[in-house]
Amino acid sequence: SKGDPATDPEAVSLFEWIRNEAKTAGVQATCLYAVAWDVADAILEFAATYAVDVLLLGATRRGTLWHMMKGDITGEVAQFLPENITLLIHA
């Protein structure tokens, strides 16, 4: 399910910030929102479907147990992301 970002206050705030930053920088940014069990797969699918040039991921500060349970999303995306897409990681 793609979900509705309007029902997610964190997404609304983040998307607004991204749009403002992109406008200031004079670049186009498209915010995509999805609810998914396999987060890495959803990110990879969106990147391919929308033919993105640059993918920006935020690194989480969650602990080791969380990573063991949920997996390393950033690592999985980096492993399977097509070479023509630039991956930027914001920590």
Short mmCIF file of C-alpha atoms in Angstrom, two decimals:
data_model
loop_
_atom_site.label_atom_id
_atom_site.label_comp_id
_atom_site.label_asym_id
_atom_site.label_seq_id
_atom_site.Cartn_x
_atom_site.Cartn_y
_atom_site.Cartn_z
CA SER A 1 0.00 0.00 0.00
CA LYS A 2 1.33 3.44 -0.87
CA GLY A 3 -0.27 5.07 2.17
CA ASP A 4 -1.16 8.70 2.63
CA PRO A 5 1.67 10.98 3.75
CA ALA A 6 -0.90 13.57 4.89
CA THR A 7 -1.69 11.25 7.82
CA ASP A 8 1.98 11.09 8.86
CA PRO A 9 3.07 14.34 10.59
CA GLU A 10 6.78 13.44 10.34
CA ALA A 11 6.45 12.90 6.59
CA VAL A 12 4.57 16.18 6.13
CA SER A 13 7.27 18.07 8.00
CA LEU A 14 10.13 16.32 6.20
CA PHE A 15 8.59 16.77 2.74
CA GLU A 16 8.03 20.48 3.41
CA TRP A 17 11.65 20.89 4.49
CA ILE A 18 12.88 18.99 1.41
CA ARG A 19 10.75 21.08 -0.96
CA ASN A 20 12.03 24.32 0.60
CA GLU A 21 15.67 23.19 0.44
CA ALA A 22 15.28 22.04 -3.18
CA LYS A 23 13.63 25.32 -4.18
CA THR A 24 16.43 27.30 -2.52
CA ALA A 25 19.03 25.18 -4.32
CA GLY A 26 17.19 25.44 -7.64
CA VAL A 27 16.81 21.69 -8.07
CA GLN A 28 13.80 19.49 -8.63
CA ALA A 29 12.86 17.13 -5.81
CA THR A 30 10.02 14.63 -5.77
CA CYS A 31 8.94 13.19 -2.44
CA LEU A 32 7.57 9.65 -2.54
CA TYR A 33 5.82 7.93 0.34
CA ALA A 34 5.01 4.27 0.86
CA VAL A 35 4.11 1.90 3.65
CA ALA A 36 6.01 -1.35 3.11
CA TRP A 37 7.23 -4.42 4.98
CA ASP A 38 10.38 -4.64 2.85
CA VAL A 39 11.65 -1.08 2.98
CA ALA A 40 14.77 -1.65 0.88
CA ASP A 41 12.72 -3.32 -1.87
CA ALA A 42 10.21 -0.44 -1.87
CA ILE A 43 13.03 2.11 -2.17
CA LEU A 44 14.65 0.18 -5.02
CA GLU A 45 11.32 -0.19 -6.82
CA PHE A 46 10.57 3.55 -6.55
CA ALA A 47 14.09 4.45 -7.73
CA ALA A 48 13.71 2.26 -10.82
CA THR A 49 10.09 3.20 -11.55
CA TYR A 50 10.74 6.94 -11.34
CA ALA A 51 14.18 6.76 -12.99
CA VAL A 52 15.81 8.84 -10.27
CA ASP A 53 19.23 10.38 -10.78
CA VAL A 54 20.12 10.71 -7.10
CA LEU A 55 18.77 8.82 -4.11
CA LEU A 56 19.23 10.42 -0.69
CA LEU A 57 18.89 8.16 2.35
CA GLY A 58 19.07 9.21 5.97
CA ALA A 59 21.16 7.00 8.22
CA THR A 60 19.41 5.85 11.35
CA ARG A 61 20.86 6.15 14.83
CA ARG A 62 18.98 3.09 16.07
CA GLY A 63 20.82 0.41 17.98
CA THR A 64 22.27 -2.96 17.03
CA LEU A 65 19.17 -4.93 18.05
CA TRP A 66 16.95 -2.87 15.76
CA HIS A 67 19.35 -3.44 12.85
CA MET A 68 19.43 -7.18 13.55
CA MET A 69 15.63 -7.33 13.50
CA LYS A 70 14.98 -4.99 10.57
CA GLY A 71 18.18 -5.47 8.59
CA ASP A 72 20.55 -2.91 7.17
CA ILE A 73 18.28 -1.04 4.76
CA THR A 74 20.98 1.33 3.53
CA GLY A 75 23.40 -1.53 2.86
CA GLU A 76 20.79 -3.54 0.99
CA VAL A 77 19.79 -0.55 -1.14
CA ALA A 78 23.46 0.21 -1.88
CA GLN A 79 24.06 -3.41 -2.90
CA PHE A 80 21.19 -3.59 -5.40
CA LEU A 81 20.89 0.02 -6.61
CA PRO A 82 21.64 0.35 -10.35
CA GLU A 83 25.04 1.92 -11.05
CA ASN A 84 23.48 4.86 -12.93
CA ILE A 85 21.80 6.11 -9.73
CA THR A 86 23.94 8.12 -7.32
CA LEU A 87 23.41 7.20 -3.66
CA LEU A 88 23.92 9.89 -1.02
CA ILE A 89 23.71 8.98 2.65
CA HIS A 90 22.94 11.70 5.17
CA ALA A 91 24.02 10.82 8.69
#
